[in-house]
XYZ file of C-alpha atoms in Angstrom:
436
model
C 6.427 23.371 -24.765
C 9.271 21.391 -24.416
C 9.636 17.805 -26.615
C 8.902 15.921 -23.238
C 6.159 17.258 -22.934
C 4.652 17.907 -26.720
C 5.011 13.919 -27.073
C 3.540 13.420 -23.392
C 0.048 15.520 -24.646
C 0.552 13.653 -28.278
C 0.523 10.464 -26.665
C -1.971 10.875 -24.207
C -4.499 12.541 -27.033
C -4.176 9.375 -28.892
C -5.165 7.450 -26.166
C -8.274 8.848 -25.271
C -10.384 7.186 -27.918
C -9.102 3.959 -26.947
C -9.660 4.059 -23.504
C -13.556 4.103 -23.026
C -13.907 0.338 -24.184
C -10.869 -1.377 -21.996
C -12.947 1.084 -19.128
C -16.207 -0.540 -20.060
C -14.416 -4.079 -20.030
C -12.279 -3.569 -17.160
C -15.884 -2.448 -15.182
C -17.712 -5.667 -16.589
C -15.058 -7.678 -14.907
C -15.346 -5.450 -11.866
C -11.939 -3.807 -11.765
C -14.276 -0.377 -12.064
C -17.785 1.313 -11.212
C -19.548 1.715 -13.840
C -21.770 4.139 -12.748
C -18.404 5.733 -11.340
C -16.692 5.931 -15.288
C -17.013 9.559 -15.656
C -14.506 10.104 -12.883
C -12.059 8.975 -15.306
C -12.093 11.404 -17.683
C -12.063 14.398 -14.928
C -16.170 14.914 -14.182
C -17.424 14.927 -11.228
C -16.386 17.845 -10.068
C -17.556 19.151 -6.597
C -15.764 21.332 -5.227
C -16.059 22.617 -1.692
C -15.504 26.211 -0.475
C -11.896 26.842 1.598
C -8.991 25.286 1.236
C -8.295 21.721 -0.597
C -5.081 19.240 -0.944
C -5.798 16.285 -3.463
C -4.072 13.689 -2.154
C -3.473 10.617 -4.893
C -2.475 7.026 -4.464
C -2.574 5.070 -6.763
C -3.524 1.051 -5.196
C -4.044 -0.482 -1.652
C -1.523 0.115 0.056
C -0.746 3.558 -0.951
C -4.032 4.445 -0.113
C -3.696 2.785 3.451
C -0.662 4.475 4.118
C -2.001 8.124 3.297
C -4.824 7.564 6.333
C -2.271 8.887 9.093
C -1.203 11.644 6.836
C -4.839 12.307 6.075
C -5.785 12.262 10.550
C -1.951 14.637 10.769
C -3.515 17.496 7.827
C -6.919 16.886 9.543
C -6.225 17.826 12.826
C -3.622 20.574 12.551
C -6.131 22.319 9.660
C -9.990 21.346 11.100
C -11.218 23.439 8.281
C -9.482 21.509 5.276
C -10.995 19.542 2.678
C -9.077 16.668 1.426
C -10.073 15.479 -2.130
C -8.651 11.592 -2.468
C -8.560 9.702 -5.753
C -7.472 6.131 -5.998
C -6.882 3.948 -8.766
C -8.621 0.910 -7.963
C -12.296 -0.261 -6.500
C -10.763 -2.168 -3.976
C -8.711 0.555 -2.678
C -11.489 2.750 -2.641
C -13.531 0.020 -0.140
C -11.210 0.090 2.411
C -10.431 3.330 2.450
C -14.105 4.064 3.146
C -13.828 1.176 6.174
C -10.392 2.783 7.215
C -11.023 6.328 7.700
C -12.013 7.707 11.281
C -15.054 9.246 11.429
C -13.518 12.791 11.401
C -11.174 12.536 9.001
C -13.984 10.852 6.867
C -15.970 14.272 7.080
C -13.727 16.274 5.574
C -12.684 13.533 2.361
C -14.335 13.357 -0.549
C -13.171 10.516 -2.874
C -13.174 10.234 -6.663
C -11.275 7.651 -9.133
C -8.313 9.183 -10.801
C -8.589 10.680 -14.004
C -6.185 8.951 -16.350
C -3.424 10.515 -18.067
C -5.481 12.254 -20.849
C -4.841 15.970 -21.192
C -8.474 16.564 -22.013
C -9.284 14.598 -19.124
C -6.709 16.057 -16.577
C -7.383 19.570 -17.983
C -11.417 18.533 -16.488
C -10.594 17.342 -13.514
C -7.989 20.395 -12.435
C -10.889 23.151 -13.947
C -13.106 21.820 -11.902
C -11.534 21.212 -8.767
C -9.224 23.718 -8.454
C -6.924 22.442 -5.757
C -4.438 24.275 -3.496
C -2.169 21.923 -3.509
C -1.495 17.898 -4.601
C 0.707 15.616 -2.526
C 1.210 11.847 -4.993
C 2.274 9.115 -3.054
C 5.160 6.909 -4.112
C 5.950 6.734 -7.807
C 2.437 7.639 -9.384
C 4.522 10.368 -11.997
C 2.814 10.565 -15.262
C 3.453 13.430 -17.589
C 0.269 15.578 -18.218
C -0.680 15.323 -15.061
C 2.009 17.058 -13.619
C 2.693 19.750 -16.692
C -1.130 20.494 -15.862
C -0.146 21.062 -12.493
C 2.958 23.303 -13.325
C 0.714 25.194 -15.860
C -1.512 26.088 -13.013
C 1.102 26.777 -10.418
C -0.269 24.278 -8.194
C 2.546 23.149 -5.719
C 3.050 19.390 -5.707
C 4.133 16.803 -3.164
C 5.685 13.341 -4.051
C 5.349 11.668 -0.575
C 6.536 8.648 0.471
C 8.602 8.876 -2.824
C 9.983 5.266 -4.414
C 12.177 4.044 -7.350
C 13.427 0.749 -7.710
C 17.041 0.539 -9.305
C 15.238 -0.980 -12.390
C 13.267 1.377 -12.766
C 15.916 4.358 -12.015
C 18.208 2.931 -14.401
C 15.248 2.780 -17.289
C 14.950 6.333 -16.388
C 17.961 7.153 -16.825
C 19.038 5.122 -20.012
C 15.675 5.696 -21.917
C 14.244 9.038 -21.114
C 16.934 11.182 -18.584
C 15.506 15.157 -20.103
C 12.118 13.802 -19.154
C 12.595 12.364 -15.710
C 14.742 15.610 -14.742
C 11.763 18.035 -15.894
C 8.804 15.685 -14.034
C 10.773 15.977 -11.040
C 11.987 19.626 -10.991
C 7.957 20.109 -11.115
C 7.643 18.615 -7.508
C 8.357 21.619 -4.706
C 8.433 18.629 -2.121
C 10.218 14.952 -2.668
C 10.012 12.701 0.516
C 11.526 9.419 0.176
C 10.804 6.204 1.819
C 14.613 5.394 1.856
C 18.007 7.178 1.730
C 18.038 4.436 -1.232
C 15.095 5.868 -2.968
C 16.277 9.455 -2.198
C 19.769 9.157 -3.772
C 17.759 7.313 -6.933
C 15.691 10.243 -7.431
C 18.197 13.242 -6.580
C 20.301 11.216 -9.740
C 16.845 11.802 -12.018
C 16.962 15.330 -11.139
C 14.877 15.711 -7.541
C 18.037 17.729 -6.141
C 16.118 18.442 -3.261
C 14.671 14.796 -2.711
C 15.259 13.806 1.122
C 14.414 10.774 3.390
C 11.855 11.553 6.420
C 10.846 7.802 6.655
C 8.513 5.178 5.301
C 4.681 5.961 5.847
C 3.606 2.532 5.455
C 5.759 1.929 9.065
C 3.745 4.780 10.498
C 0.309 3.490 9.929
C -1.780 2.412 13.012
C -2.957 -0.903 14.023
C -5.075 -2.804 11.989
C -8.724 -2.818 13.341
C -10.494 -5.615 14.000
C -14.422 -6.667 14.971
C -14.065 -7.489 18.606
C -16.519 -9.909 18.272
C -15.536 -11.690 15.701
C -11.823 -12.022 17.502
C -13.538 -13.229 20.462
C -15.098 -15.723 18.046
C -11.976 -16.993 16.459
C -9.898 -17.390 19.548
C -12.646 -19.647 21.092
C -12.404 -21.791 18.188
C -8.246 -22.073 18.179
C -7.850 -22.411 21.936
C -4.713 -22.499 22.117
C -3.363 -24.037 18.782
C 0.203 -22.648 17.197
C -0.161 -20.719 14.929
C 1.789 -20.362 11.303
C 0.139 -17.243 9.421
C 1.365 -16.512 5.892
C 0.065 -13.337 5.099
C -0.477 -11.345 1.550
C 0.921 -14.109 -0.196
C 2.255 -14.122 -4.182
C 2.035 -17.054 -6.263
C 4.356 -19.403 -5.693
C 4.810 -18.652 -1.762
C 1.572 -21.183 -0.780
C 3.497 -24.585 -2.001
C 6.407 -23.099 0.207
C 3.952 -22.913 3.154
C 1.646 -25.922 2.532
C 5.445 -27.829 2.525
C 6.416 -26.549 5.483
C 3.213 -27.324 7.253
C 3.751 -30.834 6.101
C 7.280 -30.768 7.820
C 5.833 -29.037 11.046
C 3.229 -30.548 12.024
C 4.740 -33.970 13.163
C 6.531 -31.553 16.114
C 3.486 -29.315 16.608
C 0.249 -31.070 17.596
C -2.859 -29.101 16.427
C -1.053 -26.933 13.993
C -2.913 -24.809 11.894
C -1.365 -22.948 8.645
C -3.486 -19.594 7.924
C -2.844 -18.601 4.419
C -4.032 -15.039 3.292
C -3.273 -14.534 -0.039
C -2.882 -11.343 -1.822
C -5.374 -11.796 -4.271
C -8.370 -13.652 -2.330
C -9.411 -14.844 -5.972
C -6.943 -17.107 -5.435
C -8.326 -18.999 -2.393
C -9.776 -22.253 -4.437
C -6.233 -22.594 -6.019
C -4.309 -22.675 -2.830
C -7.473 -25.311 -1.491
C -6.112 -27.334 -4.464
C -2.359 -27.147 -3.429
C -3.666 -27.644 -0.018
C -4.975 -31.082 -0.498
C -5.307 -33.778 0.655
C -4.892 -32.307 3.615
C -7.935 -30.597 5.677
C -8.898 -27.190 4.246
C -11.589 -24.665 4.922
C -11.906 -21.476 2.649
C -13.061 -18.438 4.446
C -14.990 -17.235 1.881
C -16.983 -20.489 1.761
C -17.927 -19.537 5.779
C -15.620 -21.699 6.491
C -13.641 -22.178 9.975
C -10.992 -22.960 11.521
C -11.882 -26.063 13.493
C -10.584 -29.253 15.102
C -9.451 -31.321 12.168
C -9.007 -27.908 9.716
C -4.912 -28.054 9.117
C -4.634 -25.398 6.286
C -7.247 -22.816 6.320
C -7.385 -19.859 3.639
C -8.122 -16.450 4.676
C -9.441 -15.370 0.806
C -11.238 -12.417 2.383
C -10.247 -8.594 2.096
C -9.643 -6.054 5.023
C -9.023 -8.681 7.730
C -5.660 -9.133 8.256
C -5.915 -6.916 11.798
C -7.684 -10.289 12.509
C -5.073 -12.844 11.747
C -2.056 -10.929 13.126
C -4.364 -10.643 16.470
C -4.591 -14.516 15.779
C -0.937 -15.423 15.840
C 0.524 -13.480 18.873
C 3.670 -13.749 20.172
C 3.354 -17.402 22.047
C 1.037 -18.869 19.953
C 1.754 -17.981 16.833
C 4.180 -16.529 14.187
C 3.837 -14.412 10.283
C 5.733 -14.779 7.445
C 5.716 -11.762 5.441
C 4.191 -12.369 1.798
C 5.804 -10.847 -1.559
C 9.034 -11.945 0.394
C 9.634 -15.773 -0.736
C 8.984 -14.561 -4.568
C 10.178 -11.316 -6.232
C 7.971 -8.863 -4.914
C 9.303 -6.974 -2.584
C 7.780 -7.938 0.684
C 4.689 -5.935 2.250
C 4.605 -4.383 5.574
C 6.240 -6.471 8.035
C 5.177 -3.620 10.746
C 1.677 -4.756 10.555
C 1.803 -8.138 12.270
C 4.804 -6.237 14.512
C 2.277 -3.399 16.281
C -0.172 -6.573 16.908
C 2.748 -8.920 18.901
C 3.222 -11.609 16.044
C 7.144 -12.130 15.750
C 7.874 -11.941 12.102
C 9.965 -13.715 9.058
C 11.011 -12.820 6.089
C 12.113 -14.161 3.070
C 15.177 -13.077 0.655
C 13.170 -10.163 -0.961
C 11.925 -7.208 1.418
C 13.466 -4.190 -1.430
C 9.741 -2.161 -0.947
C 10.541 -2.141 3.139
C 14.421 -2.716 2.889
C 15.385 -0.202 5.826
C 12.104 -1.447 7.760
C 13.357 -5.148 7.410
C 16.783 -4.341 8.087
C 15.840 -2.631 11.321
C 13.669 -5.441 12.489
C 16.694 -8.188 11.997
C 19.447 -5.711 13.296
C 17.304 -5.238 16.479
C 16.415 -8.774 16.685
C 12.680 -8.552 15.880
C 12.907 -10.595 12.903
C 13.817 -13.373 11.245
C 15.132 -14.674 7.851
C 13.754 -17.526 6.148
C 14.727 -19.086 2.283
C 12.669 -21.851 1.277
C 10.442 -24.637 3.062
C 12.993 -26.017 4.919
C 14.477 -23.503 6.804
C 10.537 -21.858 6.991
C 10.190 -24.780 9.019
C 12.933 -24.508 10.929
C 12.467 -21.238 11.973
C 9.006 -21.361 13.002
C 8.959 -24.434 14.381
C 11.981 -22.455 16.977
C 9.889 -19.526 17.653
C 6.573 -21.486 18.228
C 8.503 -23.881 20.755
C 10.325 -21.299 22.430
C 7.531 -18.704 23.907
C 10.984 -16.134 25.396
C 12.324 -15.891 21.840
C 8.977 -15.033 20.572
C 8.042 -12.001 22.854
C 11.712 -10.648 22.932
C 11.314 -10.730 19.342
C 8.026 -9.003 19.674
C 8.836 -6.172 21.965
C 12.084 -5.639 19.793
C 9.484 -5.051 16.556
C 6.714 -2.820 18.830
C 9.829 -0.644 19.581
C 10.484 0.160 15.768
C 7.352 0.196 15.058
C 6.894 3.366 17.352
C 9.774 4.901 15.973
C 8.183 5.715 13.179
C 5.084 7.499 14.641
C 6.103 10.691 14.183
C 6.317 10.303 10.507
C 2.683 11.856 9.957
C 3.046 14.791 11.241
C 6.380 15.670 9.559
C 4.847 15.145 6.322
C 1.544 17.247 7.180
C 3.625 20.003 8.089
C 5.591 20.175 4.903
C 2.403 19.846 2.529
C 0.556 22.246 4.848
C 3.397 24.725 4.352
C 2.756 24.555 0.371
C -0.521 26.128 0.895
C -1.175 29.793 0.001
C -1.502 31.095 3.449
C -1.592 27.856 5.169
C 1.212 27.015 8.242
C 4.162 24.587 8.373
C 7.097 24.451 7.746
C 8.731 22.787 4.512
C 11.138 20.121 5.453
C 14.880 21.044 5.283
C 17.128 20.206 2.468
């Protein structure tokens, strides 16, 4: 036992006692199940006979992104079981809502065990998997010395490291990062970015096959409750912020204000991240009209600002502010955050802005603006600007849709790419592993 790992197992035993109560808390406040605890110290344990991948993510949209891995492993292996652990309740909802029916058959979901070696050394007994594929950057330490212990091959797909985070690696902790990572037999990047980060941490074989996130499939929608909305907009421009941060809705609500002299009827759909924060953006909101979604409210005549504080609906509001009529600035972009998928809105036909910050999709965003099916925005004013343009000029707005559909399908294959390589980590199971 190396020193990375004795301190990992010390640090993690120390833990466990504490744990329990912030559980407890964290479930009175609804950020758990409580009847769902045990999960998190490894019971639960139900394993089916045959052959099982645990796939991990960790929040929302990892979780999202794994569902066209999840169809690729399902339909080249009808057989498999896939055992799926998230980290959060509200990941665990929509993945329920997400999965096709067939894929849903052979999933069986359980919350993550944290990083307790008593806990992880349940969890692993019990389940026994063939092998683990851990999206993005979920690496912690007894989890994957557990893994190595029991020779159980492991995947880091859809692999990401921001250069903050690289360099802390590197400055703080370099022996430990290179022995985590020489325990993965598979590192798939999002980015050639991410893939040079990690090969410097010690993933010599890390590679780039492509962002998942870009691969995912529309968002669904209730037919009838699209057919709904769009008889209540007519034909209204739209401006759709979606997933937005604090500190992106003044941004918006300002822009609005600046818009709407040149855009009769405008209405500003705000979807924020965190729909908790729906009465807060009301309040920034005022005094001009405002209906909160979660209140039942609607988007009617008179309704300038309305607030979209619901989850699992934005496959509604892209499908509400198409190419024409309306237009979506990226959230997580105008603050710090990295940006979220921008190829969403794109596969539904909404032309698409996007502030300074778009790291977590860099190569994404960078296609979309190279290939003309996006556009960069700083602050209110030039939001304004640039929205007003593309909701005034309907030939901009499809040309820049159809340039975002096209790489948006580029990335279709990406599924099956990955399901090949994890399938080819399984005992006797086919695929091939990507090359080096």
């Amino acid at each position: 036992m190396n020193w990375g790992q004795w301190l990992s197992r010390l640090a993690g035993t120390l833990a466990g006692p504490v744990l329990p109560p912030l559980l407890r808390r964290r479930a009175a406040q609804g950020k758990e199940l409580a009847p769902r605890l045990r999960e998190r110290k490894g019971f639960g344990a139900a394993r089916p006979q045959g052959l099982l991948i645990w796939l991990h993510a960790a929040s929302v949209g990892e979780s999202l992104s794994l569902v066209p891995l999840m169809e690729a492993l399902v339909a080249r292996q009808p057989a498999l079981h896939l055992l799926v652990t998230t980290g959060t309740v509200t990941s665990a909802a929509l993945l329920k809502r997400r999965l096709p029916a067939a894929v849903a058959a052979r999933v069986i979901h359980r919350f993550a065990p944290l990083d307790v070696p008593r806990w992880i050394d349940r969890f692993l007994d019990g389940w026994r998997p063939d092998a683990v594929a851990i999206a993005e950057s979920e690496i912690w330490p007894n989890r994957t010395y557990a893994l190595a212990a029991r020779g159980i091959p492991a995947a880091l797909v859809n692999a990401r490291i921001s250069p903050r985070s690289a360099a802390a690696w590197g400055r703080w902790a370099p022996g430990l990062a290179r022995d985590l990572l020489g325990h993965f037999a598979l590192v798939m990047a999002q980015s050639e970015d991410d893939a040079a980060r990690l090969r410097a941490l010690g993933a010599s074989g890390a590679i780039c096959r492509g962002n998942l996130k870009a691969a995912a499939a529309p968002l669904p929608v209730e037919v009838a409750e699209l057919a709904r909305m769009r008889a209540i907009l007519g034909r209204r421009p739209v401006l759709l912020a979606a997933s937005t941060h604090p500190g992106e809705d003044a941004v918006v609500i300002a822009a609005h204000r600046a818009m709407a002299p040149r855009l009769p009827g405008l209405l500003t759909v705000i979807a924020p991240r965190h729909p908790q924060r729906g009465p807060e953006i009301a309040a920034l909101a005022a005094p001009l009209p405002t209906a909160l979604r979660s209140e039942g409210g609607l988007p009617e005549a008179g309704v300038e600002v309305y607030v979209a504080d619901t989850l699992g609906e934005m496959g509604l509001f892209f499908r509400l502010a198409p190419a024409g009529l309306g237009v979506t600035l990226i959230g997580g972009s105008l603050v710090p955050k990295g940006g979220h998928n921008p190829l969403e809105p794109a596969r539904l036909g909404s032309p698409v802005l996007l502030g300074p910050d778009t790291s977590h999709f860099r190569e994404v965003a960078d296609d979309l603006l190279a290939a003309g099916g996006a556009l960069r925005v700083g602050d209110a004013v030039t939001l304004a600007e640039t929205a007003t343009d593309v909701l005034t000029n309907p030939e901009r707005a499809s040309g820049m849709a159809r340039a975002a559909a096209t790489i948006a399908d580029n990335a279709a294959h990406l599924p099956d790419e990955l399901a090949e390589a994890i399938l080819g980590l399984l005992p006797s199971g086919p695929g091939l592993a990507p090359e080096a």
